[in-house]
Amino acid sequence: MKYEQKNSIKKENLLWNEEKCQDKGLQRGNFYAYTPACLSDFFVDKYSKKGDLVVDLFAGRGTTGISAMEQGRRAVVNDLNPLTCLFAQAKRVVASQADFVEVLHDGLDPKKYTDSFHSLNFFEMPSFIQPQTDIALINLAEHLNTFRDGDEEIKKAILWARYLLTEIVLGKGDSFYFTSRRILAQRKTYLKRNCSKENAPQFLFEKMLQSFKYYQPFMQAKEKELICQKEGAAFWSNPCKQEVQLFLTVPPELITQVYVSNNALKLWLSGYSNEEFKKTLPLLDNLDTWTLYMGRVLGQQRKFLSQQGDNIWLLSDGDNTQKTLQPALLAQAELNGYHLVKKYNISIDTKANKISSKMKIIAFIFKQKAEIL
């Protein structure tokens, strides 16, 4: 099939609802994400088989890599978020509850910290976090980010603690001490009793331990099956030294770097600096820059894609991307030797307070042109 025959490309309209896309197991995410895990599950299952290599060059919360790992594939997630490795590394190790509790006790011990931090003056804490919890969060983050220990089992517990801390900071806030200060002001008596400086660490401990117990039955020891990298996507090198059967790409759209820049505090809490992500994520602030960079990524992917492999790109399907990013992607795919074999128009009904009332995504399935194989 020639690329120019795009009018003959078959469209498949897929409709998922909230229940079908409910995250579960290792894929549960108590924070905002652009694409739900059900998308990765669907494409990994349909376009790869057990033992295949699946690669996500613009990994977000590690959804694609975790999905591939759970379905018996090998996976590489390339950290452009820049929190992917933090999310994914925990999901591929098994930590004991005893080690996890030990780590939390050390990091949340009020006797080991003070509430006077230059960090609080430099960063503006999220407004939905109760002030005394701010202090406990920062102390725990500093403990985890500076922890140096040779015990491999403790290191696994550290990975899970860092992940669950980030889940709280990026989360939707389902506990009283993560609600807005305006609401807290209406509950002074309750807070005076339960949100004191002394009690905040205990509540944070209980919240994180509860989450840890949720994940415990799903933990898998698969460090070799899921590899985490931090490379520029346009210059990615394959660590597995084998052909890629599936590239599944959700590229950053034009606001991505701005979003990360405005959330430096969240990165700091997770052990990342505002400068680290700039090494891998270019400033994609206009269509020309985006088009050029995505063309380079497509070219780099072709170097490692197997002859029968699939290169799948997902974009939001709003009016703006239909007029700008989608045509640019198709043009760059043509220039880099791909032809379009299928499109999926994806609509997902979601709760308004989770993502949006309806998420619309379009998936482009590319293969290499036969004449250049």
Tab-separated table of C-alpha atoms in Angstrom:
chain	number	residue	atom	x	y	z
A	1	MET	CA	0.000	0.000	0.000
A	2	LYS	CA	1.331	3.399	-0.958
A	3	TYR	CA	1.225	6.311	1.443
A	4	GLU	CA	-0.589	8.407	-1.146
A	5	GLN	CA	-3.572	6.049	-0.982
A	6	LYS	CA	-4.544	7.539	2.350
A	7	ASN	CA	-8.228	7.727	1.442
A	8	SER	CA	-8.329	3.934	1.407
A	9	ILE	CA	-6.925	3.635	4.924
A	10	LYS	CA	-9.409	1.865	7.138
A	11	LYS	CA	-10.534	3.675	10.266
A	12	GLU	CA	-11.590	1.760	13.335
A	13	ASN	CA	-13.650	3.651	15.840
A	14	LEU	CA	-12.932	2.432	19.333
A	15	LEU	CA	-14.996	3.478	22.310
A	16	TRP	CA	-13.845	2.838	25.846
A	17	ASN	CA	-15.644	3.980	28.931
A	18	GLU	CA	-14.468	4.844	32.415
A	19	GLU	CA	-14.909	1.294	33.687
A	20	LYS	CA	-12.912	-0.304	30.878
A	21	CYS	CA	-10.085	2.173	31.368
A	22	GLN	CA	-9.965	1.974	35.133
A	23	ASP	CA	-6.338	1.596	36.162
A	24	LYS	CA	-5.622	-1.431	38.304
A	25	GLY	CA	-2.675	-3.398	39.578
A	26	LEU	CA	0.667	-1.828	38.802
A	27	GLN	CA	-0.988	0.597	36.400
A	28	ARG	CA	-3.013	2.412	39.005
A	29	GLY	CA	-2.142	6.088	38.881
A	30	ASN	CA	-3.367	8.551	41.468
A	31	PHE	CA	-2.214	11.476	39.354
A	32	TYR	CA	-3.042	13.053	36.023
A	33	ALA	CA	-1.981	11.242	32.869
A	34	TYR	CA	-2.627	11.992	29.211
A	35	THR	CA	-3.439	8.457	28.111
A	36	PRO	CA	-4.917	5.691	30.268
A	37	ALA	CA	-3.304	2.276	30.597
A	38	CYS	CA	-5.999	0.585	28.510
A	39	LEU	CA	-4.533	2.174	25.367
A	40	SER	CA	-1.104	0.670	25.988
A	41	ASP	CA	-2.654	-2.689	26.849
A	42	PHE	CA	-4.625	-2.699	23.602
A	43	PHE	CA	-1.788	-1.770	21.242
A	44	VAL	CA	0.846	-3.937	22.958
A	45	ASP	CA	-1.478	-6.937	22.781
A	46	LYS	CA	-2.551	-6.344	19.172
A	47	TYR	CA	0.773	-5.334	17.624
A	48	SER	CA	3.349	-7.459	19.454
A	49	LYS	CA	3.797	-10.929	20.880
A	50	LYS	CA	5.552	-12.439	23.877
A	51	GLY	CA	9.295	-11.912	23.768
A	52	ASP	CA	9.082	-8.909	21.409
A	53	LEU	CA	10.847	-5.637	22.158
A	54	VAL	CA	8.473	-2.709	22.761
A	55	VAL	CA	9.885	0.826	23.003
A	56	ASP	CA	8.386	4.114	24.195
A	57	LEU	CA	10.709	7.019	23.384
A	58	PHE	CA	8.507	9.649	25.030
A	59	ALA	CA	7.534	7.787	28.163
A	60	GLY	CA	5.322	9.547	30.681
A	61	ARG	CA	4.385	7.539	33.747
A	62	GLY	CA	5.869	4.379	32.190
A	63	THR	CA	2.482	2.983	31.184
A	64	THR	CA	3.603	1.390	27.910
A	65	GLY	CA	6.666	-0.264	29.406
A	66	ILE	CA	4.746	-1.641	32.360
A	67	SER	CA	2.008	-2.936	30.057
A	68	ALA	CA	4.592	-4.671	27.854
A	69	MET	CA	6.369	-6.148	30.885
A	70	GLU	CA	3.111	-7.517	32.282
A	71	GLN	CA	2.258	-9.106	28.916
A	72	GLY	CA	5.584	-10.946	28.628
A	73	ARG	CA	7.389	-8.523	26.319
A	74	ARG	CA	10.724	-6.816	26.823
A	75	ALA	CA	10.401	-3.070	27.102
A	76	VAL	CA	12.435	0.123	27.016
A	77	VAL	CA	11.036	3.362	28.398
A	78	ASN	CA	12.947	6.510	27.527
A	79	ASP	CA	12.566	9.148	30.217
A	80	LEU	CA	11.289	12.427	28.805
A	81	ASN	CA	8.825	13.173	31.582
A	82	PRO	CA	11.282	13.317	33.542
A	83	LEU	CA	9.626	11.098	36.137
A	84	THR	CA	9.320	7.932	34.037
A	85	CYS	CA	12.252	6.093	35.539
A	86	LEU	CA	11.058	6.949	39.012
A	87	PHE	CA	7.644	5.465	38.231
A	88	ALA	CA	8.820	2.455	36.243
A	89	GLN	CA	11.816	1.387	38.324
A	90	ALA	CA	9.646	0.776	41.360
A	91	LYS	CA	7.128	-1.252	39.350
A	92	ARG	CA	9.793	-3.780	38.287
A	93	VAL	CA	11.095	-4.679	41.765
A	94	VAL	CA	9.650	-6.397	44.826
A	95	ALA	CA	10.163	-4.681	48.175
A	96	SER	CA	9.325	-6.103	51.582
A	97	GLN	CA	6.915	-4.303	53.860
A	98	ALA	CA	9.437	-4.428	56.714
A	99	ASP	CA	12.069	-2.606	54.635
A	100	PHE	CA	9.499	-0.088	53.431
A	101	VAL	CA	8.387	0.669	56.986
A	102	GLU	CA	12.013	1.095	58.068
A	103	VAL	CA	12.615	3.632	55.298
A	104	LEU	CA	9.511	5.637	56.223
A	105	HIS	CA	10.317	5.631	59.916
A	106	ASP	CA	13.774	7.042	59.206
A	107	GLY	CA	12.508	9.706	56.806
A	108	LEU	CA	9.511	10.832	58.853
A	109	ASP	CA	11.081	10.970	62.295
A	110	PRO	CA	10.222	14.484	63.599
A	111	LYS	CA	13.272	14.401	65.862
A	112	LYS	CA	15.540	14.372	62.810
A	113	TYR	CA	14.254	17.475	61.063
A	114	THR	CA	13.256	21.063	61.538
A	115	ASP	CA	10.446	23.020	59.893
A	116	SER	CA	12.833	25.758	58.749
A	117	PHE	CA	13.676	25.139	55.085
A	118	HIS	CA	15.032	27.471	52.447
A	119	SER	CA	13.118	25.229	50.051
A	120	LEU	CA	9.825	26.551	51.374
A	121	ASN	CA	10.875	30.095	50.528
A	122	PHE	CA	12.114	29.176	47.062
A	123	PHE	CA	9.275	26.928	45.963
A	124	GLU	CA	5.566	27.530	46.239
A	125	MET	CA	4.032	24.419	47.692
A	126	PRO	CA	0.838	23.116	46.048
A	127	SER	CA	-2.096	24.922	47.612
A	128	PHE	CA	-4.008	21.711	48.278
A	129	ILE	CA	-1.422	20.404	50.771
A	130	GLN	CA	-1.863	21.194	54.461
A	131	PRO	CA	1.136	23.194	55.824
A	132	GLN	CA	2.375	20.666	58.372
A	133	THR	CA	2.196	17.964	55.724
A	134	ASP	CA	4.404	20.196	53.546
A	135	ILE	CA	7.139	19.887	56.122
A	136	ALA	CA	6.808	16.117	56.441
A	137	LEU	CA	6.835	15.696	52.647
A	138	ILE	CA	9.973	17.780	52.229
A	139	ASN	CA	11.826	15.975	54.997
A	140	LEU	CA	10.932	12.595	53.578
A	141	ALA	CA	11.960	13.709	50.085
A	142	GLU	CA	15.324	14.952	51.313
A	143	HIS	CA	15.906	11.694	53.170
A	144	LEU	CA	15.069	9.564	50.125
A	145	ASN	CA	17.053	11.697	47.694
A	146	THR	CA	20.212	11.703	49.812
A	147	PHE	CA	19.998	8.108	51.014
A	148	ARG	CA	23.146	6.091	50.370
A	149	ASP	CA	23.125	2.462	51.408
A	150	GLY	CA	24.643	-0.699	50.003
A	151	ASP	CA	21.727	-2.920	50.993
A	152	GLU	CA	19.959	-3.900	47.754
A	153	GLU	CA	16.708	-4.730	49.532
A	154	ILE	CA	16.602	-1.306	51.186
A	155	LYS	CA	17.230	0.271	47.780
A	156	LYS	CA	14.101	-1.451	46.477
A	157	ALA	CA	12.105	-0.022	49.363
A	158	ILE	CA	13.577	3.406	48.569
A	159	LEU	CA	12.333	3.092	44.976
A	160	TRP	CA	8.816	2.349	46.161
A	161	ALA	CA	8.908	5.144	48.741
A	162	ARG	CA	10.039	7.680	46.126
A	163	TYR	CA	7.304	6.535	43.761
A	164	LEU	CA	4.561	6.708	46.385
A	165	LEU	CA	5.766	10.103	47.576
A	166	THR	CA	5.505	11.374	44.002
A	167	GLU	CA	2.068	9.809	43.672
A	168	ILE	CA	0.960	11.900	46.636
A	169	VAL	CA	2.492	15.140	45.355
A	170	LEU	CA	0.978	14.678	41.887
A	171	GLY	CA	-2.217	13.193	43.249
A	172	LYS	CA	-5.838	14.219	43.367
A	173	GLY	CA	-5.872	14.578	47.151
A	174	ASP	CA	-8.286	12.126	48.727
A	175	SER	CA	-7.362	12.788	52.374
A	176	PHE	CA	-8.123	15.754	54.594
A	177	TYR	CA	-4.555	16.916	54.905
A	178	PHE	CA	-4.259	17.214	51.114
A	179	THR	CA	-7.304	19.446	50.727
A	180	SER	CA	-7.383	23.200	50.187
A	181	ARG	CA	-6.473	25.629	52.931
A	182	ARG	CA	-9.898	27.265	52.606
A	183	ILE	CA	-11.599	23.997	53.517
A	184	LEU	CA	-9.069	23.355	56.248
A	185	ALA	CA	-9.881	26.724	57.797
A	186	GLN	CA	-13.463	25.554	58.289
A	187	ARG	CA	-12.305	22.567	60.298
A	188	LYS	CA	-9.933	24.167	62.802
A	189	THR	CA	-10.902	22.003	65.738
A	190	TYR	CA	-10.410	18.772	63.824
A	191	LEU	CA	-7.102	19.921	62.383
A	192	LYS	CA	-5.799	21.171	65.697
A	193	ARG	CA	-6.250	17.680	67.058
A	194	ASN	CA	-5.156	15.647	64.006
A	195	CYS	CA	-2.918	17.830	61.848
A	196	SER	CA	-0.415	19.034	64.383
A	197	LYS	CA	3.282	19.121	63.641
A	198	GLU	CA	3.622	15.872	65.567
A	199	ASN	CA	0.746	14.064	63.856
A	200	ALA	CA	1.403	14.986	60.215
A	201	PRO	CA	4.276	12.470	59.803
A	202	GLN	CA	2.084	9.691	61.195
A	203	PHE	CA	-0.762	10.454	58.801
A	204	LEU	CA	1.672	10.564	55.879
A	205	PHE	CA	3.175	7.269	57.023
A	206	GLU	CA	-0.249	5.627	57.148
A	207	LYS	CA	-1.207	6.996	53.721
A	208	MET	CA	1.960	5.671	52.064
A	209	LEU	CA	1.783	2.317	53.821
A	210	GLN	CA	-1.824	1.925	52.678
A	211	SER	CA	-0.750	2.516	49.068
A	212	PHE	CA	2.190	0.147	49.440
A	213	LYS	CA	-0.128	-2.616	50.653
A	214	TYR	CA	-2.350	-2.021	47.623
A	215	TYR	CA	0.553	-2.542	45.214
A	216	GLN	CA	2.155	-5.433	47.102
A	217	PRO	CA	0.178	-8.310	45.496
A	218	PHE	CA	1.035	-6.996	42.005
A	219	MET	CA	4.786	-6.498	42.494
A	220	GLN	CA	7.046	-8.301	40.013
A	221	ALA	CA	10.793	-8.861	39.925
A	222	LYS	CA	11.451	-7.982	36.270
A	223	GLU	CA	14.411	-5.615	36.225
A	224	LYS	CA	15.804	-7.245	33.067
A	225	GLU	CA	12.483	-7.084	31.217
A	226	LEU	CA	11.997	-3.334	31.680
A	227	ILE	CA	14.895	-0.988	30.929
A	228	CYS	CA	14.795	2.715	31.791
A	229	GLN	CA	16.816	5.263	29.813
A	230	LYS	CA	17.288	9.023	29.696
A	231	GLU	CA	18.285	9.934	26.153
A	232	GLY	CA	17.183	12.460	23.594
A	233	ALA	CA	14.529	10.665	21.557
A	234	ALA	CA	16.003	11.840	18.245
A	235	PHE	CA	19.361	10.303	19.180
A	236	TRP	CA	18.150	7.183	20.965
A	237	SER	CA	20.458	4.163	21.039
A	238	ASN	CA	19.053	0.674	21.467
A	239	PRO	CA	20.373	-0.933	24.684
A	240	CYS	CA	18.907	-4.355	23.837
A	241	LYS	CA	20.854	-4.827	20.598
A	242	GLN	CA	17.827	-6.408	18.943
A	243	GLU	CA	15.214	-5.220	16.488
A	244	VAL	CA	12.217	-3.357	17.812
A	245	GLN	CA	8.874	-4.940	16.974
A	246	LEU	CA	6.763	-2.068	18.279
A	247	PHE	CA	7.391	1.623	18.827
A	248	LEU	CA	4.462	3.150	20.714
A	249	THR	CA	4.842	6.917	20.822
A	250	VAL	CA	2.789	9.636	22.476
A	251	PRO	CA	4.899	12.672	21.540
A	252	PRO	CA	4.998	15.801	23.670
A	253	GLU	CA	2.729	18.492	22.335
A	254	LEU	CA	3.660	22.144	22.330
A	255	ILE	CA	3.080	22.921	26.015
A	256	THR	CA	5.060	20.035	27.496
A	257	GLN	CA	8.263	21.795	28.485
A	258	VAL	CA	6.368	24.761	29.848
A	259	TYR	CA	4.359	22.400	32.043
A	260	VAL	CA	7.453	20.733	33.453
A	261	SER	CA	9.168	24.078	34.026
A	262	ASN	CA	6.210	25.283	36.052
A	263	ASN	CA	6.306	22.180	38.234
A	264	ALA	CA	9.914	22.334	39.381
A	265	LEU	CA	8.877	21.708	42.963
A	266	LYS	CA	7.310	18.393	42.099
A	267	LEU	CA	10.495	17.388	40.311
A	268	TRP	CA	12.619	18.445	43.269
A	269	LEU	CA	10.490	16.425	45.679
A	270	SER	CA	11.193	13.418	43.485
A	271	GLY	CA	14.926	13.975	43.280
A	272	TYR	CA	15.142	15.750	39.932
A	273	SER	CA	16.426	19.183	39.077
A	274	ASN	CA	14.799	21.576	36.644
A	275	GLU	CA	17.873	21.273	34.428
A	276	GLU	CA	17.904	17.490	34.063
A	277	PHE	CA	14.937	17.171	31.746
A	278	LYS	CA	16.241	19.905	29.437
A	279	LYS	CA	18.995	17.539	28.333
A	280	THR	CA	16.450	15.249	26.696
A	281	LEU	CA	13.322	17.307	26.074
A	282	PRO	CA	13.756	20.036	23.455
A	283	LEU	CA	11.869	23.303	23.596
A	284	LEU	CA	8.963	22.383	21.333
A	285	ASP	CA	7.258	25.746	21.466
A	286	ASN	CA	6.241	26.158	17.820
A	287	LEU	CA	5.073	23.981	14.953
A	288	ASP	CA	8.279	24.234	12.899
A	289	THR	CA	10.464	23.091	15.781
A	290	TRP	CA	8.051	20.288	16.641
A	291	THR	CA	7.916	19.103	13.018
A	292	LEU	CA	11.689	19.048	12.633
A	293	TYR	CA	12.257	17.166	15.875
A	294	MET	CA	9.519	14.588	15.252
A	295	GLY	CA	10.990	13.957	11.807
A	296	ARG	CA	14.331	13.175	13.409
A	297	VAL	CA	12.651	10.828	15.867
A	298	LEU	CA	10.890	8.967	13.044
A	299	GLY	CA	14.206	8.588	11.232
A	300	GLN	CA	15.913	7.244	14.339
A	301	GLN	CA	13.088	4.792	14.958
A	302	ARG	CA	13.437	3.420	11.423
A	303	LYS	CA	17.046	2.428	12.151
A	304	PHE	CA	15.917	-0.046	14.791
A	305	LEU	CA	12.440	-1.099	13.626
A	306	SER	CA	12.145	-4.647	12.290
A	307	GLN	CA	10.934	-5.060	8.717
A	308	GLN	CA	7.532	-6.262	9.871
A	309	GLY	CA	7.408	-4.053	12.942
A	310	ASP	CA	4.869	-1.329	13.648
A	311	ASN	CA	5.473	2.306	14.516
A	312	ILE	CA	2.400	3.696	16.289
A	313	TRP	CA	1.953	7.379	17.109
A	314	LEU	CA	-0.879	8.769	19.222
A	315	LEU	CA	-1.984	12.408	19.167
A	316	SER	CA	-4.881	14.250	20.708
A	317	ASP	CA	-7.688	14.649	18.182
A	318	GLY	CA	-8.794	18.206	18.839
A	319	ASP	CA	-9.335	20.928	16.265
A	320	ASN	CA	-5.881	22.430	16.764
A	321	THR	CA	-3.918	19.207	16.330
A	322	GLN	CA	-6.060	18.214	13.350
A	323	LYS	CA	-4.923	21.392	11.603
A	324	THR	CA	-1.292	21.418	12.751
A	325	LEU	CA	0.406	18.432	14.385
A	326	GLN	CA	-1.413	15.633	12.567
A	327	PRO	CA	-0.569	16.878	9.032
A	328	ALA	CA	2.995	17.572	10.160
A	329	LEU	CA	3.365	14.030	11.508
A	330	LEU	CA	2.023	12.454	8.309
A	331	ALA	CA	4.340	14.558	6.164
A	332	GLN	CA	7.382	13.625	8.246
A	333	ALA	CA	6.418	9.952	8.165
A	334	GLU	CA	6.349	10.112	4.359
A	335	LEU	CA	9.747	11.815	4.228
A	336	ASN	CA	11.255	9.185	6.515
A	337	GLY	CA	10.088	6.190	4.538
A	338	TYR	CA	6.852	5.117	6.194
A	339	HIS	CA	3.406	4.422	4.851
A	340	LEU	CA	0.205	4.654	6.843
A	341	VAL	CA	-1.628	1.340	7.138
A	342	LYS	CA	-4.394	2.104	9.622
A	343	LYS	CA	-5.913	4.796	11.803
A	344	TYR	CA	-7.812	4.422	15.041
A	345	ASN	CA	-10.188	7.151	16.167
A	346	ILE	CA	-10.408	6.669	19.902
A	347	SER	CA	-13.027	8.154	22.175
A	348	ILE	CA	-13.004	7.586	25.913
A	349	ASP	CA	-15.764	8.744	28.222
A	350	THR	CA	-14.258	9.885	31.498
A	351	LYS	CA	-15.350	11.634	34.629
A	352	ALA	CA	-15.069	15.385	34.314
A	353	ASN	CA	-12.985	15.695	37.486
A	354	LYS	CA	-10.456	13.094	36.369
A	355	ILE	CA	-9.351	14.115	32.879
A	356	SER	CA	-12.179	15.482	30.780
A	357	SER	CA	-15.709	14.542	29.875
A	358	LYS	CA	-14.478	12.814	26.724
A	359	MET	CA	-10.928	12.129	25.616
A	360	LYS	CA	-10.397	11.983	21.839
A	361	ILE	CA	-7.223	10.445	20.464
A	362	ILE	CA	-6.134	9.390	16.998
A	363	ALA	CA	-3.610	6.592	16.506
A	364	PHE	CA	-1.545	6.316	13.312
A	365	ILE	CA	-0.113	2.887	12.475
A	366	PHE	CA	2.984	3.151	10.266
A	367	LYS	CA	5.105	0.518	8.548
A	368	GLN	CA	8.289	0.955	6.575
A	369	LYS	CA	7.871	1.310	2.823
A	370	ALA	CA	8.784	-1.880	1.011
A	371	GLU	CA	10.995	-0.083	-1.505
A	372	ILE	CA	13.437	1.066	1.177
A	373	LEU	CA	13.640	-2.144	3.210
